[in-house]
PDB file of C-alpha atoms in Angstrom:
ATOM      1  CA  UNK A   1      31.100  -1.038   2.997  1.00 47.00           C
ATOM      2  CA  UNK A   2      32.113  -3.006  -0.093  1.00 46.00           C
ATOM      3  CA  UNK A   3      28.470  -2.944  -1.275  1.00 44.00           C
ATOM      4  CA  UNK A   4      28.207   0.824  -0.760  1.00 41.00           C
ATOM      5  CA  UNK A   5      30.856   1.797  -3.332  1.00 40.00           C
ATOM      6  CA  UNK A   6      29.104   0.233  -6.388  1.00 40.00           C
ATOM      7  CA  UNK A   7      25.845   1.841  -5.228  1.00 37.00           C
ATOM      8  CA  UNK A   8      27.492   5.286  -5.077  1.00 36.00           C
ATOM      9  CA  UNK A   9      29.009   4.769  -8.525  1.00 40.00           C
ATOM     10  CA  UNK A  10      25.580   3.923  -9.902  1.00 37.00           C
ATOM     11  CA  UNK A  11      24.123   7.092  -8.387  1.00 37.00           C
ATOM     12  CA  UNK A  12      26.911   9.212  -9.898  1.00 35.00           C
ATOM     13  CA  UNK A  13      26.403   7.588 -13.321  1.00 34.00           C
ATOM     14  CA  UNK A  14      22.655   8.214 -13.221  1.00 32.00           C
ATOM     15  CA  UNK A  15      23.258  11.801 -12.153  1.00 32.00           C
ATOM     16  CA  UNK A  16      25.677  12.470 -15.019  1.00 31.00           C
ATOM     17  CA  UNK A  17      23.502  10.864 -17.678  1.00 32.00           C
ATOM     18  CA  UNK A  18      20.274  12.541 -16.644  1.00 33.00           C
ATOM     19  CA  UNK A  19      21.787  16.023 -16.385  1.00 35.00           C
ATOM     20  CA  UNK A  20      21.864  16.807 -20.088  1.00 46.00           C
ATOM     21  CA  UNK A  21      23.644  19.585 -21.836  1.00 61.00           C
ATOM     22  CA  UNK A  22      22.016  21.306 -24.778  1.00 53.00           C
ATOM     23  CA  UNK A  23      23.906  20.593 -27.997  1.00 62.00           C
ATOM     24  CA  UNK A  24      21.206  21.630 -30.430  1.00 80.00           C
ATOM     25  CA  UNK A  25      21.843  23.015 -33.875  1.00 89.00           C
ATOM     26  CA  UNK A  26      20.553  26.477 -34.748  1.00 92.00           C
ATOM     27  CA  UNK A  27      19.984  28.408 -37.942  1.00 92.00           C
ATOM     28  CA  UNK A  28      20.708  32.096 -37.501  1.00 91.00           C
ATOM     29  CA  UNK A  29      20.628  35.469 -39.206  1.00 90.00           C
ATOM     30  CA  UNK A  30      23.909  37.368 -38.766  1.00 87.00           C
ATOM     31  CA  UNK A  31      23.961  41.109 -38.168  1.00 80.00           C
ATOM     32  CA  UNK A  32      24.657  41.743 -41.860  1.00 74.00           C
ATOM     33  CA  UNK A  33      21.172  40.318 -42.559  1.00 78.00           C
ATOM     34  CA  UNK A  34      22.135  38.850 -45.958  1.00 82.00           C
ATOM     35  CA  UNK A  35      22.397  35.091 -45.324  1.00 87.00           C
ATOM     36  CA  UNK A  36      21.368  32.242 -43.060  1.00 90.00           C
ATOM     37  CA  UNK A  37      24.076  30.379 -41.169  1.00 89.00           C
ATOM     38  CA  UNK A  38      24.049  27.131 -39.204  1.00 90.00           C
ATOM     39  CA  UNK A  39      25.988  26.173 -36.080  1.00 88.00           C
ATOM     40  CA  UNK A  40      25.762  24.063 -32.970  1.00 85.00           C
ATOM     41  CA  UNK A  41      24.983  26.244 -30.028  1.00 83.00           C
ATOM     42  CA  UNK A  42      27.931  24.876 -28.050  1.00 77.00           C
ATOM     43  CA  UNK A  43      30.406  24.837 -30.959  1.00 77.00           C
ATOM     44  CA  UNK A  44      30.187  28.203 -32.691  1.00 80.00           C
ATOM     45  CA  UNK A  45      33.692  27.884 -34.188  1.00 79.00           C
ATOM     46  CA  UNK A  46      32.125  25.588 -36.791  1.00 80.00           C
ATOM     47  CA  UNK A  47      29.465  28.031 -38.000  1.00 85.00           C
ATOM     48  CA  UNK A  48      28.901  27.652 -41.746  1.00 87.00           C
ATOM     49  CA  UNK A  49      26.855  29.269 -44.473  1.00 87.00           C
ATOM     50  CA  UNK A  50      23.436  27.609 -44.794  1.00 84.00           C
ATOM     51  CA  UNK A  51      21.486  29.791 -47.246  1.00 84.00           C
ATOM     52  CA  UNK A  52      23.330  32.104 -49.625  1.00 80.00           C
ATOM     53  CA  UNK A  53      22.154  35.579 -50.523  1.00 70.00           C
ATOM     54  CA  UNK A  54      19.155  35.314 -52.812  1.00 73.00           C
ATOM     55  CA  UNK A  55      19.052  37.673 -55.837  1.00 73.00           C
ATOM     56  CA  UNK A  56      15.447  38.677 -55.056  1.00 71.00           C
ATOM     57  CA  UNK A  57      16.094  39.490 -51.380  1.00 78.00           C
ATOM     58  CA  UNK A  58      17.747  42.418 -49.701  1.00 79.00           C
ATOM     59  CA  UNK A  59      17.749  42.022 -45.898  1.00 86.00           C
ATOM     60  CA  UNK A  60      16.442  39.050 -43.886  1.00 89.00           C
ATOM     61  CA  UNK A  61      14.795  40.114 -40.626  1.00 90.00           C
ATOM     62  CA  UNK A  62      13.217  37.018 -39.065  1.00 92.00           C
ATOM     63  CA  UNK A  63      12.911  33.278 -39.532  1.00 95.00           C
ATOM     64  CA  UNK A  64      10.883  30.325 -38.277  1.00 96.00           C
ATOM     65  CA  UNK A  65      11.996  26.719 -38.829  1.00 96.00           C
ATOM     66  CA  UNK A  66       9.569  23.818 -39.199  1.00 96.00           C
ATOM     67  CA  UNK A  67      10.075  21.398 -36.344  1.00 93.00           C
ATOM     68  CA  UNK A  68      11.355  18.051 -37.720  1.00 90.00           C
ATOM     69  CA  UNK A  69      10.632  19.244 -41.250  1.00 92.00           C
ATOM     70  CA  UNK A  70      12.413  20.765 -44.277  1.00 92.00           C
ATOM     71  CA  UNK A  71      10.720  24.175 -44.421  1.00 95.00           C
ATOM     72  CA  UNK A  72      11.826  27.611 -43.241  1.00 95.00           C
ATOM     73  CA  UNK A  73       9.776  30.787 -43.481  1.00 96.00           C
ATOM     74  CA  UNK A  74      11.586  34.102 -43.487  1.00 93.00           C
ATOM     75  CA  UNK A  75      10.691  37.780 -43.452  1.00 91.00           C
ATOM     76  CA  UNK A  76      12.792  39.809 -45.859  1.00 89.00           C
ATOM     77  CA  UNK A  77      12.930  43.002 -47.885  1.00 84.00           C
ATOM     78  CA  UNK A  78      12.535  42.497 -51.639  1.00 80.00           C
ATOM     79  CA  UNK A  79      15.251  44.071 -53.778  1.00 74.00           C
ATOM     80  CA  UNK A  80      12.765  45.213 -56.364  1.00 70.00           C
ATOM     81  CA  UNK A  81      11.369  48.711 -56.076  1.00 58.00           C
ATOM     82  CA  UNK A  82       8.312  48.357 -53.918  1.00 59.00           C
ATOM     83  CA  UNK A  83       6.364  50.299 -51.289  1.00 55.00           C
ATOM     84  CA  UNK A  84       6.206  47.111 -49.222  1.00 58.00           C
ATOM     85  CA  UNK A  85       8.556  46.969 -46.250  1.00 70.00           C
ATOM     86  CA  UNK A  86       8.684  43.210 -45.649  1.00 83.00           C
ATOM     87  CA  UNK A  87       7.436  40.166 -47.509  1.00 87.00           C
ATOM     88  CA  UNK A  88       7.041  36.541 -46.374  1.00 91.00           C
ATOM     89  CA  UNK A  89       9.094  33.887 -48.187  1.00 92.00           C
ATOM     90  CA  UNK A  90       9.296  30.090 -48.041  1.00 94.00           C
ATOM     91  CA  UNK A  91      12.581  28.167 -48.232  1.00 92.00           C
ATOM     92  CA  UNK A  92      12.449  24.406 -48.883  1.00 92.00           C
ATOM     93  CA  UNK A  93      15.767  22.937 -47.766  1.00 88.00           C
ATOM     94  CA  UNK A  94      15.213  19.769 -49.834  1.00 88.00           C
ATOM     95  CA  UNK A  95      15.772  21.866 -52.963  1.00 85.00           C
ATOM     96  CA  UNK A  96      19.319  22.487 -54.157  1.00 79.00           C
ATOM     97  CA  UNK A  97      20.226  25.190 -54.346  1.00 79.00           C
ATOM     98  CA  UNK A  98      17.557  26.401 -51.944  1.00 80.00           C
ATOM     99  CA  UNK A  99      15.642  29.459 -53.126  1.00 85.00           C
ATOM    100  CA  UNK A 100      13.262  31.847 -51.403  1.00 88.00           C
ATOM    101  CA  UNK A 101       9.731  31.673 -52.834  1.00 89.00           C
ATOM    102  CA  UNK A 102       7.432  34.586 -52.132  1.00 89.00           C
ATOM    103  CA  UNK A 103       4.239  33.837 -50.205  1.00 92.00           C
ATOM    104  CA  UNK A 104       2.537  37.227 -49.788  1.00 87.00           C
ATOM    105  CA  UNK A 105       2.962  38.657 -53.322  1.00 81.00           C
ATOM    106  CA  UNK A 106       2.438  42.348 -52.467  1.00 76.00           C
ATOM    107  CA  UNK A 107      -1.014  41.599 -51.065  1.00 78.00           C
ATOM    108  CA  UNK A 108       0.008  43.024 -47.685  1.00 79.00           C
ATOM    109  CA  UNK A 109       1.867  46.163 -46.760  1.00 73.00           C
ATOM    110  CA  UNK A 110       4.121  44.627 -44.095  1.00 78.00           C
ATOM    111  CA  UNK A 111       4.925  41.307 -42.401  1.00 86.00           C
ATOM    112  CA  UNK A 112       6.549  41.882 -39.000  1.00 88.00           C
ATOM    113  CA  UNK A 113       5.982  38.432 -37.389  1.00 92.00           C
ATOM    114  CA  UNK A 114       5.711  34.907 -38.794  1.00 96.00           C
ATOM    115  CA  UNK A 115       5.666  31.311 -37.499  1.00 97.00           C
ATOM    116  CA  UNK A 116       5.481  27.840 -39.081  1.00 97.00           C
ATOM    117  CA  UNK A 117       3.867  24.908 -37.261  1.00 97.00           C
ATOM    118  CA  UNK A 118       5.257  21.344 -37.070  1.00 95.00           C
ATOM    119  CA  UNK A 119       2.897  20.249 -39.861  1.00 95.00           C
ATOM    120  CA  UNK A 120       3.802  23.224 -42.096  1.00 96.00           C
ATOM    121  CA  UNK A 121       0.896  25.628 -41.522  1.00 97.00           C
ATOM    122  CA  UNK A 122       1.953  29.283 -41.436  1.00 97.00           C
ATOM    123  CA  UNK A 123       0.619  32.251 -39.490  1.00 97.00           C
ATOM    124  CA  UNK A 124       1.766  35.833 -39.802  1.00 95.00           C
ATOM    125  CA  UNK A 125       0.675  39.256 -38.629  1.00 91.00           C
ATOM    126  CA  UNK A 126      -0.126  41.902 -41.204  1.00 82.00           C
ATOM    127  CA  UNK A 127      -2.461  44.545 -42.541  1.00 69.00           C
ATOM    128  CA  UNK A 128      -4.194  43.767 -45.826  1.00 62.00           C
ATOM    129  CA  UNK A 129      -3.536  46.251 -48.631  1.00 56.00           C
ATOM    130  CA  UNK A 130      -6.461  48.549 -49.390  1.00 53.00           C
ATOM    131  CA  UNK A 131      -7.630  47.644 -52.876  1.00 51.00           C
ATOM    132  CA  UNK A 132     -11.158  48.940 -52.348  1.00 50.00           C
ATOM    133  CA  UNK A 133     -12.759  45.578 -51.607  1.00 54.00           C
ATOM    134  CA  UNK A 134     -12.364  44.568 -48.855  1.00 56.00           C
ATOM    135  CA  UNK A 135     -10.984  47.487 -46.783  1.00 52.00           C
ATOM    136  CA  UNK A 136      -7.632  47.072 -44.969  1.00 58.00           C
ATOM    137  CA  UNK A 137      -7.862  44.624 -42.073  1.00 76.00           C
ATOM    138  CA  UNK A 138      -5.212  44.239 -39.408  1.00 86.00           C
ATOM    139  CA  UNK A 139      -4.991  40.673 -38.267  1.00 91.00           C
ATOM    140  CA  UNK A 140      -3.400  37.261 -37.936  1.00 94.00           C
ATOM    141  CA  UNK A 141      -3.373  35.508 -41.314  1.00 93.00           C
ATOM    142  CA  UNK A 142      -3.156  31.794 -42.060  1.00 95.00           C
ATOM    143  CA  UNK A 143      -1.680  29.723 -44.911  1.00 96.00           C
ATOM    144  CA  UNK A 144      -2.442  25.994 -44.888  1.00 96.00           C
ATOM    145  CA  UNK A 145       0.405  23.582 -45.581  1.00 96.00           C
ATOM    146  CA  UNK A 146      -1.771  22.220 -48.403  1.00 96.00           C
ATOM    147  CA  UNK A 147      -1.371  25.571 -50.196  1.00 95.00           C
ATOM    148  CA  UNK A 148       2.397  25.759 -50.139  1.00 94.00           C
ATOM    149  CA  UNK A 149       2.922  24.130 -53.525  1.00 91.00           C
ATOM    150  CA  UNK A 150       0.681  26.709 -55.196  1.00 92.00           C
ATOM    151  CA  UNK A 151       2.340  29.650 -56.927  1.00 88.00           C
ATOM    152  CA  UNK A 152       0.041  32.036 -55.065  1.00 89.00           C
ATOM    153  CA  UNK A 153      -1.202  30.285 -51.908  1.00 93.00           C
ATOM    154  CA  UNK A 154      -4.616  31.075 -50.482  1.00 93.00           C
ATOM    155  CA  UNK A 155      -4.343  33.316 -47.423  1.00 92.00           C
ATOM    156  CA  UNK A 156      -7.122  33.412 -44.821  1.00 92.00           C
ATOM    157  CA  UNK A 157      -7.781  36.031 -42.140  1.00 91.00           C
ATOM    158  CA  UNK A 158      -7.657  33.922 -38.992  1.00 92.00           C
ATOM    159  CA  UNK A 159      -8.433  36.698 -36.520  1.00 91.00           C
ATOM    160  CA  UNK A 160      -8.910  40.433 -36.988  1.00 91.00           C
ATOM    161  CA  UNK A 161      -6.737  42.058 -34.337  1.00 92.00           C
ATOM    162  CA  UNK A 162      -3.794  44.439 -34.013  1.00 90.00           C
ATOM    163  CA  UNK A 163      -1.191  42.034 -32.695  1.00 92.00           C
ATOM    164  CA  UNK A 164       2.459  40.978 -32.557  1.00 91.00           C
ATOM    165  CA  UNK A 165       4.666  38.070 -31.413  1.00 94.00           C
ATOM    166  CA  UNK A 166       2.608  35.294 -33.028  1.00 96.00           C
ATOM    167  CA  UNK A 167       3.859  31.751 -32.314  1.00 97.00           C
ATOM    168  CA  UNK A 168       2.590  28.179 -32.902  1.00 97.00           C
ATOM    169  CA  UNK A 169       2.096  25.543 -30.216  1.00 97.00           C
ATOM    170  CA  UNK A 170       3.628  22.063 -30.728  1.00 96.00           C
ATOM    171  CA  UNK A 171       0.171  20.505 -31.247  1.00 95.00           C
ATOM    172  CA  UNK A 172      -0.582  22.509 -34.437  1.00 95.00           C
ATOM    173  CA  UNK A 173      -3.853  23.717 -32.863  1.00 96.00           C
ATOM    174  CA  UNK A 174      -3.018  26.846 -30.876  1.00 98.00           C
ATOM    175  CA  UNK A 175      -1.270  30.125 -31.531  1.00 98.00           C
ATOM    176  CA  UNK A 176      -0.166  32.600 -28.891  1.00 98.00           C
ATOM    177  CA  UNK A 177       0.061  36.313 -29.622  1.00 97.00           C
ATOM    178  CA  UNK A 178       0.312  39.724 -27.979  1.00 95.00           C
ATOM    179  CA  UNK A 179      -2.060  42.678 -28.252  1.00 93.00           C
ATOM    180  CA  UNK A 180      -2.545  45.906 -26.315  1.00 92.00           C
ATOM    181  CA  UNK A 181      -4.704  43.883 -23.883  1.00 94.00           C
ATOM    182  CA  UNK A 182      -1.949  41.371 -23.090  1.00 94.00           C
ATOM    183  CA  UNK A 183      -1.193  37.742 -23.974  1.00 97.00           C
ATOM    184  CA  UNK A 184      -3.754  35.517 -25.712  1.00 97.00           C
ATOM    185  CA  UNK A 185      -3.946  31.943 -26.998  1.00 98.00           C
ATOM    186  CA  UNK A 186      -6.247  31.222 -29.944  1.00 97.00           C
ATOM    187  CA  UNK A 187      -7.459  27.707 -30.833  1.00 97.00           C
ATOM    188  CA  UNK A 188      -7.589  27.617 -34.629  1.00 94.00           C
ATOM    189  CA  UNK A 189     -10.031  24.677 -34.661  1.00 92.00           C
ATOM    190  CA  UNK A 190     -12.594  25.838 -32.091  1.00 94.00           C
ATOM    191  CA  UNK A 191     -11.793  29.597 -32.384  1.00 93.00           C
ATOM    192  CA  UNK A 192     -11.864  29.812 -28.597  1.00 95.00           C
ATOM    193  CA  UNK A 193      -9.666  32.516 -27.057  1.00 96.00           C
ATOM    194  CA  UNK A 194      -7.806  32.212 -23.778  1.00 97.00           C
ATOM    195  CA  UNK A 195      -6.671  35.446 -22.101  1.00 97.00           C
ATOM    196  CA  UNK A 196      -3.377  34.487 -20.471  1.00 97.00           C
ATOM    197  CA  UNK A 197      -2.278  37.814 -18.988  1.00 96.00           C
ATOM    198  CA  UNK A 198      -3.292  41.469 -19.120  1.00 94.00           C
ATOM    199  CA  UNK A 199       0.321  42.534 -19.587  1.00 91.00           C
ATOM    200  CA  UNK A 200       3.353  41.065 -21.295  1.00 94.00           C
ATOM    201  CA  UNK A 201       4.806  40.002 -24.624  1.00 94.00           C
ATOM    202  CA  UNK A 202       6.965  37.447 -26.489  1.00 95.00           C
ATOM    203  CA  UNK A 203       4.950  34.291 -25.586  1.00 97.00           C
ATOM    204  CA  UNK A 204       6.474  30.875 -26.304  1.00 97.00           C
ATOM    205  CA  UNK A 205       5.247  27.322 -25.678  1.00 98.00           C
ATOM    206  CA  UNK A 206       7.393  24.662 -24.050  1.00 97.00           C
ATOM    207  CA  UNK A 207       8.402  21.792 -26.375  1.00 95.00           C
ATOM    208  CA  UNK A 208       5.770  19.497 -24.818  1.00 95.00           C
ATOM    209  CA  UNK A 209       3.093  22.198 -25.056  1.00 96.00           C
ATOM    210  CA  UNK A 210       2.286  22.007 -21.339  1.00 97.00           C
ATOM    211  CA  UNK A 211       3.753  25.380 -20.365  1.00 98.00           C
ATOM    212  CA  UNK A 212       3.768  28.918 -21.702  1.00 98.00           C
ATOM    213  CA  UNK A 213       6.474  31.489 -20.983  1.00 98.00           C
ATOM    214  CA  UNK A 214       6.229  35.228 -21.634  1.00 97.00           C
ATOM    215  CA  UNK A 215       8.011  38.416 -20.660  1.00 95.00           C
ATOM    216  CA  UNK A 216       6.683  41.417 -18.769  1.00 93.00           C
ATOM    217  CA  UNK A 217       7.493  43.674 -21.734  1.00 91.00           C
ATOM    218  CA  UNK A 218       4.696  46.152 -22.361  1.00 86.00           C
ATOM    219  CA  UNK A 219       2.862  47.085 -25.530  1.00 83.00           C
ATOM    220  CA  UNK A 220       4.182  49.729 -27.918  1.00 74.00           C
ATOM    221  CA  UNK A 221       7.567  51.293 -28.623  1.00 66.00           C
ATOM    222  CA  UNK A 222       7.623  53.156 -25.305  1.00 66.00           C
ATOM    223  CA  UNK A 223       7.395  49.874 -23.335  1.00 78.00           C
ATOM    224  CA  UNK A 224      10.163  47.669 -24.683  1.00 87.00           C
ATOM    225  CA  UNK A 225      11.891  46.759 -21.410  1.00 90.00           C
ATOM    226  CA  UNK A 226      11.099  43.550 -19.484  1.00 92.00           C
ATOM    227  CA  UNK A 227      11.776  43.119 -15.775  1.00 92.00           C
ATOM    228  CA  UNK A 228      10.910  39.445 -15.535  1.00 95.00           C
ATOM    229  CA  UNK A 229       9.871  36.270 -17.368  1.00 96.00           C
ATOM    230  CA  UNK A 230       6.817  34.344 -16.216  1.00 97.00           C
ATOM    231  CA  UNK A 231       6.005  30.676 -16.786  1.00 97.00           C
ATOM    232  CA  UNK A 232       2.481  29.292 -16.449  1.00 97.00           C
ATOM    233  CA  UNK A 233       0.954  25.889 -17.073  1.00 97.00           C
ATOM    234  CA  UNK A 234      -1.110  25.392 -20.216  1.00 97.00           C
ATOM    235  CA  UNK A 235      -4.032  25.367 -20.560  1.00 96.00           C
ATOM    236  CA  UNK A 236      -4.765  25.778 -16.823  1.00 96.00           C
ATOM    237  CA  UNK A 237      -2.580  28.952 -16.624  1.00 96.00           C
ATOM    238  CA  UNK A 238      -1.388  28.083 -13.132  1.00 97.00           C
ATOM    239  CA  UNK A 239       1.667  30.227 -12.210  1.00 96.00           C
ATOM    240  CA  UNK A 240       4.761  28.018 -12.105  1.00 96.00           C
ATOM    241  CA  UNK A 241       7.774  30.312 -11.956  1.00 95.00           C
ATOM    242  CA  UNK A 242       8.932  33.922 -12.218  1.00 95.00           C
ATOM    243  CA  UNK A 243      12.448  34.576 -13.515  1.00 95.00           C
ATOM    244  CA  UNK A 244      14.037  37.832 -12.409  1.00 94.00           C
ATOM    245  CA  UNK A 245      17.534  39.295 -12.695  1.00 91.00           C
ATOM    246  CA  UNK A 246      17.438  39.972 -16.451  1.00 93.00           C
ATOM    247  CA  UNK A 247      20.337  41.912 -17.925  1.00 90.00           C
ATOM    248  CA  UNK A 248      19.949  45.664 -18.259  1.00 91.00           C
ATOM    249  CA  UNK A 249      18.643  46.427 -21.737  1.00 90.00           C
ATOM    250  CA  UNK A 250      16.879  49.004 -23.886  1.00 89.00           C
ATOM    251  CA  UNK A 251      14.786  46.510 -25.843  1.00 90.00           C
ATOM    252  CA  UNK A 252      13.538  43.005 -25.064  1.00 92.00           C
ATOM    253  CA  UNK A 253      12.757  41.284 -28.351  1.00 88.00           C
ATOM    254  CA  UNK A 254      12.294  37.538 -28.077  1.00 91.00           C
ATOM    255  CA  UNK A 255      11.951  34.380 -25.991  1.00 95.00           C
ATOM    256  CA  UNK A 256      12.833  30.820 -27.001  1.00 95.00           C
ATOM    257  CA  UNK A 257      12.400  27.562 -25.133  1.00 94.00           C
ATOM    258  CA  UNK A 258      15.229  25.077 -25.610  1.00 93.00           C
ATOM    259  CA  UNK A 259      14.303  21.810 -27.386  1.00 92.00           C
ATOM    260  CA  UNK A 260      15.017  19.765 -24.248  1.00 90.00           C
ATOM    261  CA  UNK A 261      12.749  22.032 -22.168  1.00 92.00           C
ATOM    262  CA  UNK A 262      15.454  22.849 -19.628  1.00 92.00           C
ATOM    263  CA  UNK A 263      16.313  26.433 -20.627  1.00 93.00           C
ATOM    264  CA  UNK A 264      14.705  29.713 -21.559  1.00 95.00           C
ATOM    265  CA  UNK A 265      16.735  31.897 -23.943  1.00 95.00           C
ATOM    266  CA  UNK A 266      15.871  35.563 -24.231  1.00 95.00           C
ATOM    267  CA  UNK A 267      17.128  38.226 -26.606  1.00 92.00           C
ATOM    268  CA  UNK A 268      17.783  41.783 -25.456  1.00 90.00           C
ATOM    269  CA  UNK A 269      19.647  44.713 -26.989  1.00 87.00           C
ATOM    270  CA  UNK A 270      21.600  47.644 -25.640  1.00 86.00           C
ATOM    271  CA  UNK A 271      24.113  50.119 -27.055  1.00 82.00           C
ATOM    272  CA  UNK A 272      26.636  47.257 -27.454  1.00 82.00           C
ATOM    273  CA  UNK A 273      24.387  45.119 -29.655  1.00 80.00           C
ATOM    274  CA  UNK A 274      22.374  41.897 -29.382  1.00 83.00           C
ATOM    275  CA  UNK A 275      22.563  39.600 -26.370  1.00 89.00           C
ATOM    276  CA  UNK A 276      21.217  36.047 -26.100  1.00 92.00           C
ATOM    277  CA  UNK A 277      20.909  34.971 -22.478  1.00 92.00           C
ATOM    278  CA  UNK A 278      20.357  31.349 -21.426  1.00 93.00           C
ATOM    279  CA  UNK A 279      18.402  30.848 -18.202  1.00 93.00           C
ATOM    280  CA  UNK A 280      18.614  27.297 -16.784  1.00 92.00           C
ATOM    281  CA  UNK A 281      15.257  26.343 -15.288  1.00 92.00           C
ATOM    282  CA  UNK A 282      17.206  24.410 -12.664  1.00 87.00           C
ATOM    283  CA  UNK A 283      17.930  27.783 -11.037  1.00 83.00           C
ATOM    284  CA  UNK A 284      21.594  27.995 -12.050  1.00 84.00           C
ATOM    285  CA  UNK A 285      23.251  31.228 -13.128  1.00 88.00           C
ATOM    286  CA  UNK A 286      22.150  33.026 -16.293  1.00 91.00           C
ATOM    287  CA  UNK A 287      24.745  32.981 -19.074  1.00 89.00           C
ATOM    288  CA  UNK A 288      25.247  34.914 -22.292  1.00 89.00           C
ATOM    289  CA  UNK A 289      25.607  32.622 -25.301  1.00 89.00           C
ATOM    290  CA  UNK A 290      26.464  32.940 -29.001  1.00 86.00           C
ATOM    291  CA  UNK A 291      28.858  35.787 -28.245  1.00 79.00           C
ATOM    292  CA  UNK A 292      31.973  34.058 -29.605  1.00 74.00           C
ATOM    293  CA  UNK A 293      30.972  34.232 -33.271  1.00 74.00           C
ATOM    294  CA  UNK A 294      32.723  36.897 -35.355  1.00 72.00           C
ATOM    295  CA  UNK A 295      29.337  38.420 -36.198  1.00 74.00           C
ATOM    296  CA  UNK A 296      26.344  39.313 -34.068  1.00 80.00           C
ATOM    297  CA  UNK A 297      23.535  36.750 -34.079  1.00 86.00           C
ATOM    298  CA  UNK A 298      20.571  38.935 -34.946  1.00 88.00           C
ATOM    299  CA  UNK A 299      17.947  36.174 -34.721  1.00 90.00           C
ATOM    300  CA  UNK A 300      17.924  32.382 -34.648  1.00 93.00           C
ATOM    301  CA  UNK A 301      15.687  29.324 -34.496  1.00 95.00           C
ATOM    302  CA  UNK A 302      16.329  25.697 -33.710  1.00 94.00           C
ATOM    303  CA  UNK A 303      17.294  23.544 -36.655  1.00 90.00           C
ATOM    304  CA  UNK A 304      14.988  20.691 -37.644  1.00 81.00           C
ATOM    305  CA  UNK A 305      17.901  18.255 -37.207  1.00 62.00           C
ATOM    306  CA  UNK A 306      17.725  15.615 -34.485  1.00 37.00           C
ATOM    307  CA  UNK A 307      18.508  17.096 -31.104  1.00 32.00           C
ATOM    308  CA  UNK A 308      21.463  15.450 -29.382  1.00 35.00           C
ATOM    309  CA  UNK A 309      21.484  15.090 -25.609  1.00 32.00           C
ATOM    310  CA  UNK A 310      24.732  14.036 -24.013  1.00 36.00           C
ATOM    311  CA  UNK A 311      25.987  13.585 -20.438  1.00 32.00           C
ATOM    312  CA  UNK A 312      27.539  16.660 -18.850  1.00 34.00           C
ATOM    313  CA  UNK A 313      29.643  17.051 -15.748  1.00 32.00           C
ATOM    314  CA  UNK A 314      27.817  19.227 -13.238  1.00 27.00           C
ATOM    315  CA  UNK A 315      30.982  21.242 -12.672  1.00 26.00           C
ATOM    316  CA  UNK A 316      31.361  22.373 -16.277  1.00 26.00           C
ATOM    317  CA  UNK A 317      29.860  25.572 -17.691  1.00 29.00           C
ATOM    318  CA  UNK A 318      27.286  25.728 -20.455  1.00 34.00           C
ATOM    319  CA  UNK A 319      27.745  26.623 -24.128  1.00 32.00           C
ATOM    320  CA  UNK A 320      30.310  29.359 -24.640  1.00 35.00           C
ATOM    321  CA  UNK A 321      32.714  28.132 -21.970  1.00 36.00           C
ATOM    322  CA  UNK A 322      32.542  24.473 -22.996  1.00 31.00           C
ATOM    323  CA  UNK A 323      35.304  24.984 -25.563  1.00 31.00           C
ATOM    324  CA  UNK A 324      37.581  26.372 -22.857  1.00 36.00           C
ATOM    325  CA  UNK A 325      36.888  23.336 -20.702  1.00 36.00           C
ATOM    326  CA  UNK A 326      37.594  20.988 -23.592  1.00 36.00           C
ATOM    327  CA  UNK A 327      41.037  22.488 -24.290  1.00 39.00           C
ATOM    328  CA  UNK A 328      42.233  22.023 -20.714  1.00 41.00           C
TER     329      UNK A 328
END
């Protein structure tokens, strides 16, 4: 019996150290859409201003942060009088003070979706402005990281398609996107296309690139509700899991995979505002997060800072309730 107790202690220690809580840092757009803020996802009391309002920008609508790098791309409205709804901008966080540098320069009439890869390549979805030659072309456009120091970077039509929800894979070689025909993955080197699903939206790769998650949200404004989230292997596309029990919503807008690969976070809206729901892939209960900040979190992405993984007691609750536990 005296040999059993140390063995049990070792098992408990291993259990506590391998069950990791997510303490990642995020950069987010508040509901006022004027700044970027930074906070740790489990310590929202310490949210602080990250990027002040830029004199050339009006509202910031979306962002994508370079993984382990200094760059952020944002979609924003220019303050200047312009027929263009949204423009793409680059923010280099190594500059002080950081400024937003325009990437699209009125060459496109709108930029609804954008993503930056780990090596700094950028893809966005747009329609080219009709200047007579060539005619307008809906598509996914590409900016190489080698072009980012140029005042007017070269922009290439990667694929002509009416699409949305474009996102990079961790290997810098694939992008996933949504069209009226469903979910697709495009290899930018071989130009091969993989049809993942005939229905769905908001695709996102797992941090190791071996899985792909997407929602059952349909195409178009009349089909903005999702009933489930599906996870498949990549590139084999073998079904791995279906997540049901999503909160009631009027619009499903986004999916994010946590940096440690253990959670799916989805964004949904209703008449009360924006909701970010964390779904543990262990099968534990879904939980709303980021709801203790004084302002709505309109959109967020993971910071490029090192991700901290710490032991967590299995009996404690994730994120929002951790502060309550700590004060007991």
